């Protein structure tokens, strides 16, 4: 059960992505739920990156996204 918890580094990762957002066409998929999800969604929305960063919440088989 993967959770978006501080130890996973989701918020620092997103902050770095926002700062150095590449101009190439690609996207990021974030799987799992946890206490940092709302903050992460806010960061993505604030920087208008909804088309590049996608949140899927809990998924029973994360390997399907690899």
mmCIF file of N, CA and C in Angstrom:
data_model
loop_
_atom_site.group_PDB
_atom_site.id
_atom_site.type_symbol
_atom_site.label_atom_id
_atom_site.label_comp_id
_atom_site.label_asym_id
_atom_site.label_seq_id
_atom_site.Cartn_x
_atom_site.Cartn_y
_atom_site.Cartn_z
ATOM 1 N N UNK A 1 0.845 -1.185 0.000
ATOM 2 C CA UNK A 1 0.000 0.000 0.000
ATOM 3 C C UNK A 1 0.885 1.241 0.000
ATOM 4 N N UNK A 2 1.009 1.875 -1.139
ATOM 5 C CA UNK A 2 1.849 3.067 -1.284
ATOM 6 C C UNK A 2 1.057 4.278 -0.858
ATOM 7 N N UNK A 3 1.672 5.124 -0.040
ATOM 8 C CA UNK A 3 1.003 6.342 0.406
ATOM 9 C C UNK A 3 1.886 7.528 0.098
ATOM 10 N N UNK A 4 1.242 8.660 -0.204
ATOM 11 C CA UNK A 4 1.960 9.914 -0.398
ATOM 12 C C UNK A 4 2.270 10.494 0.970
ATOM 13 N N UNK A 5 3.362 10.054 1.553
ATOM 14 C CA UNK A 5 3.768 10.535 2.874
ATOM 15 C C UNK A 5 5.068 11.313 2.727
ATOM 16 N N UNK A 6 5.375 12.192 3.690
ATOM 17 C CA UNK A 6 6.576 13.024 3.553
ATOM 18 C C UNK A 6 7.852 12.237 3.261
ATOM 19 N N UNK A 7 7.967 11.048 3.803
ATOM 20 C CA UNK A 7 9.181 10.255 3.606
ATOM 21 C C UNK A 7 9.394 9.879 2.141
ATOM 22 N N UNK A 8 8.333 9.898 1.347
ATOM 23 C CA UNK A 8 8.446 9.557 -0.072
ATOM 24 C C UNK A 8 8.976 10.718 -0.903
ATOM 25 N N UNK A 9 8.884 11.944 -0.384
ATOM 26 C CA UNK A 9 9.457 13.092 -1.083
ATOM 27 C C UNK A 9 8.620 13.636 -2.232
ATOM 28 N N UNK A 10 7.304 13.426 -2.193
ATOM 29 C CA UNK A 10 6.454 13.886 -3.293
ATOM 30 C C UNK A 10 6.491 15.407 -3.452
ATOM 31 N N UNK A 11 6.354 16.143 -2.372
ATOM 32 C CA UNK A 11 6.299 17.601 -2.467
ATOM 33 C C UNK A 11 7.633 18.178 -2.950
ATOM 34 N N UNK A 12 8.784 17.746 -2.409
ATOM 35 C CA UNK A 12 10.049 18.239 -2.969
ATOM 36 C C UNK A 12 10.216 17.878 -4.451
ATOM 37 N N UNK A 13 9.782 16.686 -4.839
ATOM 38 C CA UNK A 13 9.846 16.291 -6.243
ATOM 39 C C UNK A 13 9.026 17.245 -7.102
ATOM 40 N N UNK A 14 7.787 17.514 -6.695
ATOM 41 C CA UNK A 14 6.939 18.416 -7.470
ATOM 42 C C UNK A 14 7.513 19.824 -7.524
ATOM 43 N N UNK A 15 8.038 20.311 -6.408
ATOM 44 C CA UNK A 15 8.646 21.645 -6.395
ATOM 45 C C UNK A 15 9.826 21.723 -7.358
ATOM 46 N N UNK A 16 10.633 20.693 -7.412
ATOM 47 C CA UNK A 16 11.756 20.668 -8.358
ATOM 48 C C UNK A 16 11.255 20.599 -9.792
ATOM 49 N N UNK A 17 10.243 19.800 -10.037
ATOM 50 C CA UNK A 17 9.682 19.709 -11.384
ATOM 51 C C UNK A 17 9.135 21.069 -11.821
ATOM 52 N N UNK A 18 8.418 21.735 -10.924
ATOM 53 C CA UNK A 18 7.849 23.045 -11.229
ATOM 54 C C UNK A 18 8.953 24.045 -11.564
ATOM 55 N N UNK A 19 10.030 23.998 -10.810
ATOM 56 C CA UNK A 19 11.130 24.937 -11.018
ATOM 57 C C UNK A 19 11.866 24.689 -12.332
ATOM 58 N N UNK A 20 12.028 23.417 -12.689
ATOM 59 C CA UNK A 20 12.833 23.062 -13.861
ATOM 60 C C UNK A 20 12.009 22.378 -14.937
ATOM 61 N N UNK A 21 10.744 22.713 -15.022
ATOM 62 C CA UNK A 21 9.850 22.040 -15.959
ATOM 63 C C UNK A 21 10.430 22.006 -17.363
ATOM 64 N N UNK A 22 10.692 20.808 -17.841
ATOM 65 C CA UNK A 22 11.205 20.680 -19.214
ATOM 66 C C UNK A 22 10.132 21.076 -20.229
ATOM 67 N N UNK A 23 10.555 21.504 -21.363
ATOM 68 C CA UNK A 23 9.629 21.904 -22.414
ATOM 69 C C UNK A 23 9.234 20.743 -23.315
ATOM 70 N N UNK A 24 9.804 19.594 -23.098
ATOM 71 C CA UNK A 24 9.477 18.425 -23.918
ATOM 72 C C UNK A 24 8.116 17.873 -23.536
ATOM 73 N N UNK A 25 7.531 17.132 -24.462
ATOM 74 C CA UNK A 25 6.219 16.562 -24.256
ATOM 75 C C UNK A 25 6.320 15.242 -23.494
ATOM 76 N N UNK A 26 5.934 15.255 -22.251
ATOM 77 C CA UNK A 26 5.877 14.050 -21.439
ATOM 78 C C UNK A 26 4.940 14.317 -20.271
ATOM 79 N N UNK A 27 4.618 13.262 -19.538
ATOM 80 C CA UNK A 27 3.760 13.431 -18.375
ATOM 81 C C UNK A 27 4.270 12.577 -17.224
ATOM 82 N N UNK A 28 3.793 12.895 -16.045
ATOM 83 C CA UNK A 28 4.145 12.169 -14.826
ATOM 84 C C UNK A 28 2.860 11.579 -14.263
ATOM 85 N N UNK A 29 2.901 10.302 -13.902
ATOM 86 C CA UNK A 29 1.773 9.644 -13.258
ATOM 87 C C UNK A 29 2.122 9.406 -11.801
ATOM 88 N N UNK A 30 1.256 9.851 -10.902
ATOM 89 C CA UNK A 30 1.481 9.676 -9.466
ATOM 90 C C UNK A 30 0.385 8.767 -8.939
ATOM 91 N N UNK A 31 0.801 7.645 -8.369
ATOM 92 C CA UNK A 31 -0.121 6.652 -7.843
ATOM 93 C C UNK A 31 -0.122 6.703 -6.330
ATOM 94 N N UNK A 32 -1.261 6.462 -5.723
ATOM 95 C CA UNK A 32 -1.362 6.392 -4.278
ATOM 96 C C UNK A 32 -2.088 7.580 -3.690
ATOM 97 N N UNK A 33 -2.528 7.405 -2.467
ATOM 98 C CA UNK A 33 -3.197 8.451 -1.706
ATOM 99 C C UNK A 33 -2.452 8.636 -0.396
ATOM 100 N N UNK A 34 -2.657 9.759 0.223
ATOM 101 C CA UNK A 34 -2.039 10.011 1.505
ATOM 102 C C UNK A 34 -2.205 11.453 1.924
ATOM 103 N N UNK A 35 -1.593 11.809 3.037
ATOM 104 C CA UNK A 35 -1.804 13.140 3.603
ATOM 105 C C UNK A 35 -1.260 14.284 2.755
ATOM 106 N N UNK A 36 -0.367 14.024 1.829
ATOM 107 C CA UNK A 36 0.202 15.090 1.000
ATOM 108 C C UNK A 36 -0.541 15.280 -0.324
ATOM 109 N N UNK A 37 -1.552 14.477 -0.588
ATOM 110 C CA UNK A 37 -2.219 14.531 -1.887
ATOM 111 C C UNK A 37 -2.858 15.895 -2.146
ATOM 112 N N UNK A 38 -3.561 16.455 -1.180
ATOM 113 C CA UNK A 38 -4.232 17.746 -1.393
ATOM 114 C C UNK A 38 -3.224 18.855 -1.669
ATOM 115 N N UNK A 39 -2.121 18.879 -0.940
ATOM 116 C CA UNK A 39 -1.072 19.869 -1.193
ATOM 117 C C UNK A 39 -0.484 19.670 -2.584
ATOM 118 N N UNK A 40 -0.255 18.436 -2.960
ATOM 119 C CA UNK A 40 0.291 18.136 -4.285
ATOM 120 C C UNK A 40 -0.667 18.594 -5.387
ATOM 121 N N UNK A 41 -1.946 18.315 -5.226
ATOM 122 C CA UNK A 41 -2.940 18.754 -6.209
ATOM 123 C C UNK A 41 -2.975 20.277 -6.311
ATOM 124 N N UNK A 42 -2.855 20.949 -5.179
ATOM 125 C CA UNK A 42 -2.847 22.416 -5.172
ATOM 126 C C UNK A 42 -1.638 22.968 -5.912
ATOM 127 N N UNK A 43 -0.465 22.378 -5.686
ATOM 128 C CA UNK A 43 0.743 22.818 -6.380
ATOM 129 C C UNK A 43 0.597 22.674 -7.890
ATOM 130 N N UNK A 44 0.090 21.549 -8.306
ATOM 131 C CA UNK A 44 -0.078 21.287 -9.735
ATOM 132 C C UNK A 44 -1.065 22.283 -10.341
ATOM 133 N N UNK A 45 -2.166 22.510 -9.661
ATOM 134 C CA UNK A 45 -3.168 23.449 -10.146
ATOM 135 C C UNK A 45 -2.632 24.877 -10.183
ATOM 136 N N UNK A 46 -1.951 25.273 -9.135
ATOM 137 C CA UNK A 46 -1.397 26.630 -9.040
ATOM 138 C C UNK A 46 -0.445 26.944 -10.188
ATOM 139 N N UNK A 47 0.273 25.932 -10.654
ATOM 140 C CA UNK A 47 1.265 26.119 -11.716
ATOM 141 C C UNK A 47 0.750 25.644 -13.084
ATOM 142 N N UNK A 48 -0.540 25.325 -13.155
ATOM 143 C CA UNK A 48 -1.192 24.956 -14.421
ATOM 144 C C UNK A 48 -0.507 23.768 -15.105
ATOM 145 N N UNK A 49 -0.216 22.748 -14.321
ATOM 146 C CA UNK A 49 0.469 21.569 -14.857
ATOM 147 C C UNK A 49 -0.434 20.333 -14.903
ATOM 148 N N UNK A 50 -1.733 20.546 -14.877
ATOM 149 C CA UNK A 50 -2.665 19.413 -14.892
ATOM 150 C C UNK A 50 -2.509 18.537 -16.130
ATOM 151 N N UNK A 51 -2.038 19.109 -17.225
ATOM 152 C CA UNK A 51 -1.870 18.306 -18.439
ATOM 153 C C UNK A 51 -0.593 17.462 -18.405
ATOM 154 N N UNK A 52 0.305 17.742 -17.473
ATOM 155 C CA UNK A 52 1.573 17.001 -17.393
ATOM 156 C C UNK A 52 1.681 16.095 -16.177
ATOM 157 N N UNK A 53 0.945 16.398 -15.108
ATOM 158 C CA UNK A 53 1.034 15.601 -13.878
ATOM 159 C C UNK A 53 -0.351 15.050 -13.578
ATOM 160 N N UNK A 54 -0.444 13.722 -13.535
ATOM 161 C CA UNK A 54 -1.726 13.037 -13.366
ATOM 162 C C UNK A 54 -1.725 12.225 -12.076
ATOM 163 N N UNK A 55 -2.764 12.388 -11.283
ATOM 164 C CA UNK A 55 -2.928 11.660 -10.024
ATOM 165 C C UNK A 55 -3.985 10.576 -10.210
ATOM 166 N N UNK A 56 -3.640 9.351 -9.826
ATOM 167 C CA UNK A 56 -4.553 8.232 -9.996
ATOM 168 C C UNK A 56 -5.060 7.658 -8.679
ATOM 169 N N UNK A 57 -4.565 8.153 -7.560
ATOM 170 C CA UNK A 57 -5.010 7.605 -6.282
ATOM 171 C C UNK A 57 -4.553 6.167 -6.118
ATOM 172 N N UNK A 58 -5.255 5.449 -5.262
ATOM 173 C CA UNK A 58 -4.910 4.050 -5.017
ATOM 174 C C UNK A 58 -5.216 3.222 -6.256
ATOM 175 N N UNK A 59 -4.266 2.398 -6.639
ATOM 176 C CA UNK A 59 -4.482 1.427 -7.712
ATOM 177 C C UNK A 59 -4.044 0.066 -7.192
ATOM 178 N N UNK A 60 -4.817 -0.971 -7.449
ATOM 179 C CA UNK A 60 -4.496 -2.292 -6.884
ATOM 180 C C UNK A 60 -3.223 -2.908 -7.450
ATOM 181 N N UNK A 61 -2.867 -2.573 -8.698
ATOM 182 C CA UNK A 61 -1.673 -3.163 -9.300
ATOM 183 C C UNK A 61 -0.833 -2.068 -9.956
ATOM 184 N N UNK A 62 0.038 -1.397 -9.177
ATOM 185 C CA UNK A 62 0.828 -0.292 -9.718
ATOM 186 C C UNK A 62 1.722 -0.675 -10.899
ATOM 187 N N UNK A 63 2.094 -1.941 -11.006
ATOM 188 C CA UNK A 63 2.962 -2.355 -12.105
ATOM 189 C C UNK A 63 2.292 -2.167 -13.466
ATOM 190 N N UNK A 64 0.962 -2.041 -13.485
ATOM 191 C CA UNK A 64 0.255 -1.778 -14.742
ATOM 192 C C UNK A 64 0.629 -0.414 -15.316
ATOM 193 N N UNK A 65 1.198 0.468 -14.504
ATOM 194 C CA UNK A 65 1.542 1.824 -14.943
ATOM 195 C C UNK A 65 3.018 1.965 -15.330
ATOM 196 N N UNK A 66 3.764 0.890 -15.262
ATOM 197 C CA UNK A 66 5.187 0.944 -15.627
ATOM 198 C C UNK A 66 5.376 0.750 -17.106
#
